mmCIF file of C-alpha atoms and ligand atoms in Angstrom:
data_model
loop_
_atom_site.group_PDB
_atom_site.id
_atom_site.type_symbol
_atom_site.label_atom_id
_atom_site.label_comp_id
_atom_site.label_asym_id
_atom_site.label_seq_id
_atom_site.Cartn_x
_atom_site.Cartn_y
_atom_site.Cartn_z
ATOM 1 C CA MET L 23 -208.830 112.676 43.257
ATOM 2 C CA THR L 24 -211.673 110.470 42.048
ATOM 3 C CA ILE L 25 -211.992 106.736 42.686
ATOM 4 C CA ALA L 26 -213.387 103.770 40.730
ATOM 5 C CA ALA L 27 -214.177 100.468 42.490
ATOM 6 C CA PHE L 28 -214.290 97.147 40.620
ATOM 7 C CA GLY L 29 -215.837 93.933 41.948
ATOM 8 C CA ALA L 30 -218.892 92.283 43.452
ATOM 9 C CA ILE L 31 -222.289 93.992 43.509
ATOM 10 C CA HIS L 32 -224.818 91.890 45.404
ATOM 11 C CA LEU L 33 -228.305 92.144 46.803
ATOM 12 C CA ASP L 34 -228.046 91.147 50.467
ATOM 13 C CA THR L 35 -230.946 89.689 52.422
ATOM 14 C CA LEU L 36 -230.319 89.818 56.157
ATOM 15 C CA ALA L 37 -232.547 87.883 58.550
ATOM 16 C CA HIS L 38 -232.511 88.792 62.253
ATOM 17 C CA ALA L 39 -234.343 86.013 64.103
ATOM 18 C CA ASP L 40 -236.243 86.504 67.351
ATOM 19 C CA ARG L 41 -234.812 83.247 68.772
ATOM 20 C CA ALA L 42 -231.783 81.079 67.969
ATOM 21 C CA ILE L 43 -232.028 79.933 64.333
ATOM 22 C CA LEU L 44 -233.606 76.464 64.164
ATOM 23 C CA ARG L 45 -232.233 74.100 61.553
ATOM 24 C CA ASP L 46 -235.194 71.899 60.601
ATOM 25 C CA THR L 47 -238.086 74.352 60.680
ATOM 26 C CA SER L 48 -238.797 78.019 60.005
ATOM 27 C CA THR L 49 -237.728 80.622 62.562
ATOM 28 C CA PRO L 50 -239.624 83.933 62.825
ATOM 29 C CA ALA L 51 -237.345 86.798 61.785
ATOM 30 C CA ARG L 52 -237.197 90.337 60.408
ATOM 31 C CA LEU L 53 -235.849 90.393 56.879
ATOM 32 C CA THR L 54 -234.195 93.385 55.268
ATOM 33 C CA THR L 55 -232.552 93.806 51.868
ATOM 34 C CA CYS L 56 -229.720 96.153 50.998
ATOM 35 C CA PRO L 57 -226.850 96.434 48.515
ATOM 36 C CA GLY L 58 -223.786 94.327 49.333
ATOM 37 C CA GLY L 59 -220.612 92.864 47.859
ATOM 38 C CA VAL L 60 -217.163 94.213 48.741
ATOM 39 C CA ALA L 61 -216.798 96.670 45.836
ATOM 40 C CA ALA L 62 -220.361 97.972 46.242
ATOM 41 C CA ASN L 63 -219.903 98.410 50.004
ATOM 42 C CA VAL L 64 -216.588 100.212 49.538
ATOM 43 C CA ALA L 65 -218.188 102.468 46.897
ATOM 44 C CA ARG L 66 -221.129 103.231 49.219
ATOM 45 C CA ALA L 67 -218.797 104.137 52.074
ATOM 46 C CA LEU L 68 -216.606 106.204 49.706
ATOM 47 C CA ALA L 69 -219.676 108.051 48.430
ATOM 48 C CA ARG L 70 -220.291 109.150 52.028
ATOM 49 C CA LEU L 71 -216.678 110.221 52.595
ATOM 50 C CA SER L 72 -215.194 111.315 49.395
ATOM 51 C CA PRO L 73 -215.284 112.959 46.017
ATOM 52 C CA PRO L 74 -217.073 111.201 43.149
ATOM 53 C CA CYS L 75 -216.908 107.424 43.006
ATOM 54 C CA ALA L 76 -217.707 105.070 40.122
ATOM 55 C CA LEU L 77 -218.509 101.370 40.500
ATOM 56 C CA ALA L 78 -217.940 98.620 37.912
ATOM 57 C CA GLY L 79 -218.961 94.982 38.089
ATOM 58 C CA ALA L 80 -222.048 93.074 36.965
ATOM 59 C CA VAL L 81 -225.731 92.850 37.815
ATOM 60 C CA GLY L 82 -228.372 90.792 36.003
ATOM 61 C CA ARG L 83 -230.950 91.995 33.517
ATOM 62 C CA ASP L 84 -233.528 91.333 36.234
ATOM 63 C CA SER L 85 -235.607 93.384 38.665
ATOM 64 C CA ASP L 86 -232.999 92.826 41.419
ATOM 65 C CA GLY L 87 -230.394 94.400 39.119
ATOM 66 C CA ASP L 88 -232.689 97.363 38.358
ATOM 67 C CA ALA L 89 -233.389 97.916 42.063
ATOM 68 C CA LEU L 90 -229.711 97.665 43.018
ATOM 69 C CA LEU L 91 -228.595 100.161 40.392
ATOM 70 C CA ALA L 92 -231.342 102.619 41.373
ATOM 71 C CA SER L 93 -230.376 102.353 45.028
ATOM 72 C CA LEU L 94 -226.625 102.776 44.365
ATOM 73 C CA ARG L 95 -227.287 105.709 42.016
ATOM 74 C CA ALA L 96 -229.389 107.383 44.735
ATOM 75 C CA GLU L 97 -226.381 107.086 47.056
ATOM 76 C CA GLY L 98 -224.354 109.183 44.605
ATOM 77 C CA ILE L 99 -222.372 106.399 42.913
ATOM 78 C CA ASP L 100 -221.754 106.449 39.159
ATOM 79 C CA VAL L 101 -223.063 103.032 38.034
ATOM 80 C CA SER L 102 -223.126 103.856 34.325
ATOM 81 C CA ARG L 103 -220.406 101.239 33.553
ATOM 82 C CA VAL L 104 -221.939 98.342 35.490
ATOM 83 C CA HIS L 105 -222.223 95.383 33.077
ATOM 84 C CA ARG L 106 -225.718 93.900 32.629
ATOM 85 C CA SER L 107 -225.266 90.129 32.474
ATOM 86 C CA ASP L 108 -227.524 87.242 31.466
ATOM 87 C CA HIS L 109 -226.790 85.635 34.841
ATOM 88 C CA PRO L 110 -229.080 86.478 37.762
ATOM 89 C CA THR L 111 -227.970 89.317 40.045
ATOM 90 C CA GLY L 112 -225.599 88.143 42.802
ATOM 91 C CA ARG L 113 -227.305 87.414 46.124
ATOM 92 C CA TYR L 114 -226.137 86.956 49.706
ATOM 93 C CA LEU L 115 -228.387 85.558 52.426
ATOM 94 C CA ALA L 116 -227.398 85.727 56.101
ATOM 95 C CA LEU L 117 -229.243 84.284 59.088
ATOM 96 C CA HIS L 118 -228.462 86.084 62.349
ATOM 97 C CA ASP L 119 -229.270 84.872 65.858
ATOM 98 C CA PRO L 120 -230.801 87.408 68.289
ATOM 99 C CA ASP L 121 -227.336 88.289 69.690
ATOM 100 C CA GLY L 122 -226.270 89.369 66.169
ATOM 101 C CA GLY L 123 -224.056 86.306 65.659
ATOM 102 C CA LEU L 124 -224.077 84.741 62.202
ATOM 103 C CA ALA L 125 -225.804 81.314 62.253
ATOM 104 C CA ALA L 126 -225.354 80.668 58.520
ATOM 105 C CA ALA L 127 -224.857 82.510 55.271
ATOM 106 C CA VAL L 128 -224.925 81.566 51.612
ATOM 107 C CA VAL L 129 -223.817 83.513 48.573
ATOM 108 C CA ASP L 130 -224.429 83.184 44.831
ATOM 109 C CA GLY L 131 -221.657 85.113 43.105
ATOM 110 C CA THR L 132 -221.881 83.277 39.772
ATOM 111 C CA ILE L 133 -222.436 86.536 37.916
ATOM 112 C CA THR L 134 -219.107 87.957 39.148
ATOM 113 C CA ASP L 135 -217.267 84.652 38.600
ATOM 114 C CA ALA L 136 -218.516 84.750 34.988
ATOM 115 C CA LEU L 137 -217.106 88.220 34.222
ATOM 116 C CA ARG L 138 -214.654 88.228 31.314
ATOM 117 C CA PRO L 139 -211.988 90.877 30.568
ATOM 118 C CA GLY L 140 -214.053 92.354 27.711
ATOM 119 C CA ASP L 141 -217.079 92.972 29.950
ATOM 120 C CA LEU L 142 -215.645 96.009 31.761
ATOM 121 C CA ASP L 143 -215.294 99.151 29.670
ATOM 122 C CA LEU L 144 -212.053 100.400 31.251
ATOM 123 C CA ALA L 145 -211.511 103.081 28.593
ATOM 124 C CA HIS L 146 -214.842 104.766 29.304
ATOM 125 C CA PRO L 147 -214.329 108.207 30.932
ATOM 126 C CA ALA L 148 -216.376 107.222 34.007
ATOM 127 C CA LEU L 149 -213.605 104.730 34.869
ATOM 128 C CA ALA L 150 -210.624 106.039 32.907
ATOM 129 C CA GLU L 151 -210.785 109.494 34.525
ATOM 130 C CA ALA L 152 -210.481 108.076 38.060
ATOM 131 C CA ASP L 153 -207.070 108.646 39.673
ATOM 132 C CA LEU L 154 -207.350 105.672 42.038
ATOM 133 C CA TRP L 155 -208.653 102.220 41.123
ATOM 134 C CA PHE L 156 -209.770 99.754 43.783
ATOM 135 C CA LEU L 157 -210.261 96.098 42.846
ATOM 136 C CA GLU L 158 -211.149 93.047 44.921
ATOM 137 C CA ALA L 159 -210.591 89.318 44.665
ATOM 138 C CA ASN L 160 -214.223 88.451 43.943
ATOM 139 C CA LEU L 161 -213.215 89.222 40.350
ATOM 140 C CA PRO L 162 -211.797 86.349 38.295
ATOM 141 C CA GLN L 163 -208.030 86.327 37.902
ATOM 142 C CA PRO L 164 -208.005 87.350 34.174
ATOM 143 C CA VAL L 165 -210.140 90.418 34.992
ATOM 144 C CA LEU L 166 -207.851 91.372 37.893
ATOM 145 C CA ALA L 167 -204.867 91.055 35.561
ATOM 146 C CA GLN L 168 -206.564 93.180 32.894
ATOM 147 C CA ILE L 169 -207.407 95.970 35.355
ATOM 148 C CA ALA L 170 -203.883 95.926 36.843
ATOM 149 C CA ALA L 171 -202.333 96.097 33.369
ATOM 150 C CA ALA L 172 -204.588 99.011 32.373
ATOM 151 C CA ALA L 173 -204.044 100.939 35.628
ATOM 152 C CA GLY L 174 -201.004 102.778 34.219
ATOM 153 C CA HIS L 175 -200.079 105.823 36.346
ATOM 154 C CA ARG L 176 -203.076 105.482 38.673
ATOM 155 C CA LEU L 177 -202.892 104.434 42.309
ATOM 156 C CA LEU L 178 -204.027 100.801 42.500
ATOM 157 C CA ALA L 179 -205.508 99.308 45.696
ATOM 158 C CA ALA L 180 -206.925 95.829 46.322
ATOM 159 C CA ASP L 181 -208.767 93.761 48.926
ATOM 160 C CA ALA L 182 -208.153 90.028 49.391
ATOM 161 C CA VAL L 183 -211.852 89.265 50.253
ATOM 162 C CA SER L 184 -211.490 85.709 51.668
ATOM 163 C CA ILE L 185 -208.997 82.931 52.331
ATOM 164 C CA ALA L 186 -210.234 81.108 49.233
ATOM 165 C CA LYS L 187 -210.066 84.100 46.879
ATOM 166 C CA ALA L 188 -206.976 85.926 48.220
ATOM 167 C CA PRO L 189 -204.535 83.899 46.037
ATOM 168 C CA ARG L 190 -206.180 85.409 42.931
ATOM 169 C CA LEU L 191 -204.167 88.569 43.719
ATOM 170 C CA ASN L 192 -200.881 86.691 43.480
ATOM 171 C CA GLU L 193 -200.027 87.797 39.947
ATOM 172 C CA VAL L 194 -200.828 91.491 40.510
ATOM 173 C CA LEU L 195 -199.054 91.876 43.887
ATOM 174 C CA GLY L 196 -196.092 93.727 42.362
ATOM 175 C CA ARG L 197 -198.423 96.358 40.845
ATOM 176 C CA LEU L 198 -200.424 97.102 44.020
ATOM 177 C CA ASP L 199 -199.841 100.436 45.747
ATOM 178 C CA VAL L 200 -202.066 99.383 48.663
ATOM 179 C CA LEU L 201 -203.225 95.893 49.723
ATOM 180 C CA PHE L 202 -205.920 95.273 52.344
ATOM 181 C CA CYS L 203 -206.376 91.827 53.890
ATOM 182 C CA ASN L 204 -207.123 90.274 57.245
ATOM 183 C CA ARG L 205 -204.584 88.050 58.977
ATOM 184 C CA GLU L 206 -205.901 84.754 57.600
ATOM 185 C CA GLU L 207 -206.242 86.084 54.044
ATOM 186 C CA GLY L 208 -202.726 87.538 54.222
ATOM 187 C CA ALA L 209 -201.306 84.196 55.365
ATOM 188 C CA ALA L 210 -203.117 82.388 52.548
ATOM 189 C CA LEU L 211 -201.881 84.846 49.928
ATOM 190 C CA LEU L 212 -198.326 84.674 51.206
ATOM 191 C CA GLY L 213 -198.295 80.876 51.316
ATOM 192 C CA HIS L 214 -199.624 80.720 47.766
ATOM 193 C CA ALA L 215 -197.183 83.319 46.452
ATOM 194 C CA ARG L 216 -194.255 81.363 47.849
ATOM 195 C CA ALA L 217 -195.053 77.725 47.444
ATOM 196 C CA GLY L 218 -198.493 77.024 46.107
ATOM 197 C CA PRO L 219 -201.777 76.541 47.963
ATOM 198 C CA GLU L 220 -200.411 76.531 51.511
ATOM 199 C CA THR L 221 -200.709 78.856 54.469
ATOM 200 C CA ALA L 222 -197.588 80.818 55.409
ATOM 201 C CA PRO L 223 -195.960 80.015 58.765
ATOM 202 C CA GLU L 224 -196.196 83.683 59.808
ATOM 203 C CA GLU L 225 -199.004 84.303 62.274
ATOM 204 C CA ASP L 226 -198.237 87.824 63.406
ATOM 205 C CA ALA L 227 -200.096 90.447 61.350
ATOM 206 C CA ARG L 228 -197.008 92.663 61.185
ATOM 207 C CA GLU L 229 -194.804 89.843 59.865
ATOM 208 C CA ILE L 230 -197.432 89.048 57.224
ATOM 209 C CA ALA L 231 -197.667 92.724 56.173
ATOM 210 C CA CYS L 232 -193.868 93.030 55.920
ATOM 211 C CA ALA L 233 -193.581 89.795 53.930
ATOM 212 C CA LEU L 234 -196.212 90.988 51.428
ATOM 213 C CA VAL L 235 -194.344 94.287 51.011
ATOM 214 C CA ALA L 236 -191.184 92.256 50.366
ATOM 215 C CA LEU L 237 -193.106 90.629 47.480
ATOM 216 C CA GLY L 238 -193.661 94.032 45.868
ATOM 217 C CA VAL L 239 -196.777 95.567 47.469
ATOM 218 C CA GLY L 240 -196.356 99.320 48.093
ATOM 219 C CA ALA L 241 -198.218 99.385 51.431
ATOM 220 C CA CYS L 242 -199.991 96.503 53.150
ATOM 221 C CA LEU L 243 -202.685 96.823 55.828
ATOM 222 C CA VAL L 244 -203.433 93.587 57.706
ATOM 223 C CA SER L 245 -206.482 93.798 59.961
ATOM 224 C CA ASP L 246 -207.361 91.401 62.753
ATOM 225 C CA GLY L 247 -210.799 92.394 64.087
ATOM 226 C CA PRO L 248 -210.379 94.234 67.407
ATOM 227 C CA ALA L 249 -206.634 93.399 67.545
ATOM 228 C CA PRO L 250 -204.121 95.999 66.263
ATOM 229 C CA LEU L 251 -203.941 96.789 62.553
ATOM 230 C CA ALA L 252 -200.541 96.061 60.995
ATOM 231 C CA LEU L 253 -199.231 98.503 58.404
ATOM 232 C CA ALA L 254 -196.095 97.845 56.390
ATOM 233 C CA THR L 255 -194.349 99.947 53.749
ATOM 234 C CA PRO L 256 -190.810 99.553 52.412
ATOM 235 C CA ASP L 257 -189.710 102.007 55.162
ATOM 236 C CA ALA L 258 -191.774 100.996 58.191
ATOM 237 C CA CYS L 259 -193.640 98.167 59.869
ATOM 238 C CA LEU L 260 -196.149 99.392 62.459
ATOM 239 C CA HIS L 261 -198.996 98.318 64.684
ATOM 240 C CA LEU L 262 -201.935 100.713 65.065
ATOM 241 C CA ALA L 263 -204.180 99.988 68.057
ATOM 242 C CA VAL L 264 -207.919 99.606 67.428
ATOM 243 C CA ALA L 265 -209.748 101.900 69.862
ATOM 244 C CA PRO L 266 -212.360 99.929 71.846
ATOM 245 C CA ALA L 267 -215.925 100.643 70.712
ATOM 246 C CA PRO L 268 -219.407 99.526 71.718
ATOM 247 C CA VAL L 269 -219.939 97.129 68.799
ATOM 248 C CA ARG L 270 -223.423 96.853 67.329
ATOM 249 C CA ASP L 271 -222.735 95.086 64.027
ATOM 250 C CA VAL L 272 -219.358 94.281 62.439
ATOM 251 C CA THR L 273 -220.894 94.031 58.937
ATOM 252 C CA GLY L 274 -218.839 96.156 56.565
ATOM 253 C CA ALA L 275 -216.056 96.908 59.089
ATOM 254 C CA GLY L 276 -213.352 95.758 56.670
ATOM 255 C CA ASP L 277 -215.001 97.660 53.811
ATOM 256 C CA ALA L 278 -215.116 100.845 55.933
ATOM 257 C CA LEU L 279 -211.418 100.437 56.794
ATOM 258 C CA ILE L 280 -210.713 100.380 53.044
ATOM 259 C CA ALA L 281 -213.003 103.324 52.225
ATOM 260 C CA GLY L 282 -211.641 105.516 55.043
ATOM 261 C CA THR L 283 -208.050 104.790 54.033
ATOM 262 C CA LEU L 284 -208.682 105.438 50.321
ATOM 263 C CA ALA L 285 -210.750 108.581 50.951
ATOM 264 C CA ALA L 286 -207.835 109.984 52.971
ATOM 265 C CA ARG L 287 -205.280 108.943 50.313
ATOM 266 C CA ALA L 288 -207.488 110.662 47.704
ATOM 267 C CA ARG L 289 -207.236 113.812 49.830
ATOM 268 C CA GLY L 290 -203.440 113.547 49.765
ATOM 269 C CA TRP L 291 -202.925 112.150 53.291
ATOM 270 C CA ASN L 292 -199.805 110.014 53.826
ATOM 271 C CA VAL L 293 -200.343 106.274 54.211
ATOM 272 C CA VAL L 294 -200.018 106.166 58.018
ATOM 273 C CA ASP L 295 -202.531 108.981 58.557
ATOM 274 C CA ALA L 296 -204.759 107.415 55.883
ATOM 275 C CA ALA L 297 -204.728 104.104 57.798
ATOM 276 C CA ARG L 298 -205.764 106.015 60.940
ATOM 277 C CA ALA L 299 -208.658 107.491 58.942
ATOM 278 C CA GLY L 300 -209.526 103.926 57.878
ATOM 279 C CA LEU L 301 -209.578 102.769 61.496
ATOM 280 C CA ALA L 302 -211.777 105.748 62.341
ATOM 281 C CA ALA L 303 -214.228 104.840 59.554
ATOM 282 C CA ALA L 304 -214.306 101.211 60.772
ATOM 283 C CA ARG L 305 -214.920 102.384 64.350
ATOM 284 C CA VAL L 306 -217.901 104.499 63.247
ATOM 285 C CA THR L 307 -219.261 101.589 61.188
ATOM 286 C CA VAL L 308 -219.116 98.880 63.898
ATOM 287 C CA GLN L 309 -221.179 101.124 66.191
ATOM 288 C CA ALA L 310 -224.061 101.232 63.675
ATOM 289 C CA GLN L 311 -226.061 98.683 61.716
ATOM 290 C CA GLY L 312 -224.916 97.698 58.216
ATOM 291 C CA ALA L 313 -222.155 98.848 55.879
ATOM 292 C CA ALA L 314 -222.033 102.588 55.047
ATOM 293 C CA PRO L 315 -224.328 103.804 57.875
ATOM 294 C CA ALA L 316 -225.625 107.403 57.890
ATOM 295 C CA THR L 317 -223.210 108.193 60.762
ATOM 296 C CA LEU L 318 -220.224 107.567 58.444
ATOM 297 C CA THR L 319 -219.227 111.079 57.374
ATOM 298 C CA TRP L 320 -215.867 112.745 56.722
ATOM 299 C CA ASP L 321 -216.411 114.946 59.818
ATOM 300 C CA ALA L 322 -216.895 111.818 61.939
ATOM 301 C CA VAL L 323 -213.705 110.298 60.476
ATOM 302 C CA ILE L 324 -211.715 113.457 61.308
ATOM 303 C CA ARG L 325 -213.142 113.510 64.846
ATOM 304 C CA GLU L 326 -212.466 109.799 65.455
ATOM 305 C CA SER L 327 -209.026 109.711 63.861
ATOM 306 C CA ALA L 328 -207.837 112.411 66.279
ATOM 307 C CA THR L 329 -208.417 109.875 69.093
ATOM 308 C CA ILE L 330 -206.350 107.139 67.373
ATOM 309 C CA ALA L 331 -202.797 107.317 68.638
ATOM 310 C CA THR L 332 -199.914 107.956 66.271
ATOM 311 C CA PRO L 333 -198.101 104.634 66.019
ATOM 312 C CA VAL L 334 -194.523 103.920 66.997
ATOM 313 C CA SER L 335 -192.620 101.263 65.080
HETATM 314 N N1 ATP T 408 -214.967 93.768 67.406
HETATM 315 C C1 ATP T 408 -214.448 94.894 66.927
HETATM 316 N N2 ATP T 408 -214.273 95.979 67.732
HETATM 317 C C2 ATP T 408 -213.747 97.119 67.262
HETATM 318 N N3 ATP T 408 -213.354 97.293 65.991
HETATM 319 C C3 ATP T 408 -213.482 96.259 65.145
HETATM 320 C C4 ATP T 408 -214.037 95.013 65.559
HETATM 321 N N4 ATP T 408 -214.056 94.181 64.484
HETATM 322 C C5 ATP T 408 -213.518 94.881 63.463
HETATM 323 N N5 ATP T 408 -213.176 96.126 63.840
HETATM 324 C C6 ATP T 408 -212.561 97.176 63.012
HETATM 325 O O1 ATP T 408 -212.728 96.867 61.645
HETATM 326 C C7 ATP T 408 -211.452 96.627 61.013
HETATM 327 C C8 ATP T 408 -211.584 95.478 60.016
HETATM 328 O O2 ATP T 408 -212.062 94.365 60.712
HETATM 329 P P1 ATP T 408 -211.719 92.857 60.326
HETATM 330 O O3 ATP T 408 -210.280 92.571 60.556
HETATM 331 O O4 ATP T 408 -212.707 92.012 61.069
HETATM 332 O O5 ATP T 408 -212.006 92.884 58.772
HETATM 333 P P2 ATP T 408 -212.394 91.695 57.790
HETATM 334 O O6 ATP T 408 -211.979 90.392 58.400
HETATM 335 O O7 ATP T 408 -211.870 92.091 56.462
HETATM 336 O O8 ATP T 408 -213.959 91.761 57.831
HETATM 337 P P3 ATP T 408 -215.038 91.938 56.659
HETATM 338 O O9 ATP T 408 -214.310 91.981 55.345
HETATM 339 O O10 ATP T 408 -215.903 90.744 56.827
HETATM 340 O O11 ATP T 408 -215.737 93.219 57.016
HETATM 341 C C9 ATP T 408 -210.491 96.331 62.160
HETATM 342 O O12 ATP T 408 -209.149 96.679 61.823
HETATM 343 C C10 ATP T 408 -211.055 97.228 63.246
HETATM 344 O O13 ATP T 408 -210.612 98.549 63.041
HETATM 345 MG MG1 MG T 409 -212.491 91.972 54.469
#
């Protein structure tokens, strides 16, 4: 099974300061740049775990866009259908204190917000031949709707991205085979689906997952950092424990959970075992720096997922 990911493709600049970030003056720091954005991170992790992966979204006609595409291509991702936009390439800037904590972050995702349904060439073989499509709520609602409508027989998976953007998935919920969200995003999506822009009263991840399945999602995975992952399907509502790990950097943990789960689904694993593979991929990722670290391999996922207990409902 091959996979295509649709969504944000950013150039991330990460600053790691040598003292607590100071607000009114410059703080000495090490700066690194790397690809980012949910869809790009999921594609990078998939490229490490899985059969061929294509990525669609937008980058600018600028040197940042050229550099991003070259870097993603070198990681084995098919970027031939990435739209070149007149907007500047999306950027994310994070300032980290010496303990790794995030002091501040800003993002310019105008280029993704400006995507229109005609910009993505869904009929092109690079995308059309994929058996599983993954989309994420950085995309504008009309583009999400277009992709969901064109998905046809394919497996369709989605990530809710943030509390603010999660409600964009509202109108495609009934078409989703798999939905990934964290607890807060799930509550926001549920509240919006029921009543408008309000948070749902449910606080338990399992209740949120079950309620989203009741709205038509095929399987819903609700993560909660180091707390258990909730997994609901029409037949089951489970908690899967997150195995403790020496955490180095939680960047990309949610994206690795998605990539591990989808890579296992693409290999024909059932949804519960696929979620265990997702947890294994997240566990490998939090122990290394950045999303899609070199330690994230299918062998490592197999090894780690054997240590993740089979859940009981
Ligand atoms: N502190 C942690 N210790 C161990 N595992 C963690 C930790 N934080 C996250 N994880 C793993 O990563 C998975 C996803 O994490 P989380 O719920 O924080 O995702 P998220 O909120 O979508 O984050 P993001 O999208 O910013 O990566 C969790 O289910 C867990 O398996
Ligand atoms: Mg997330």
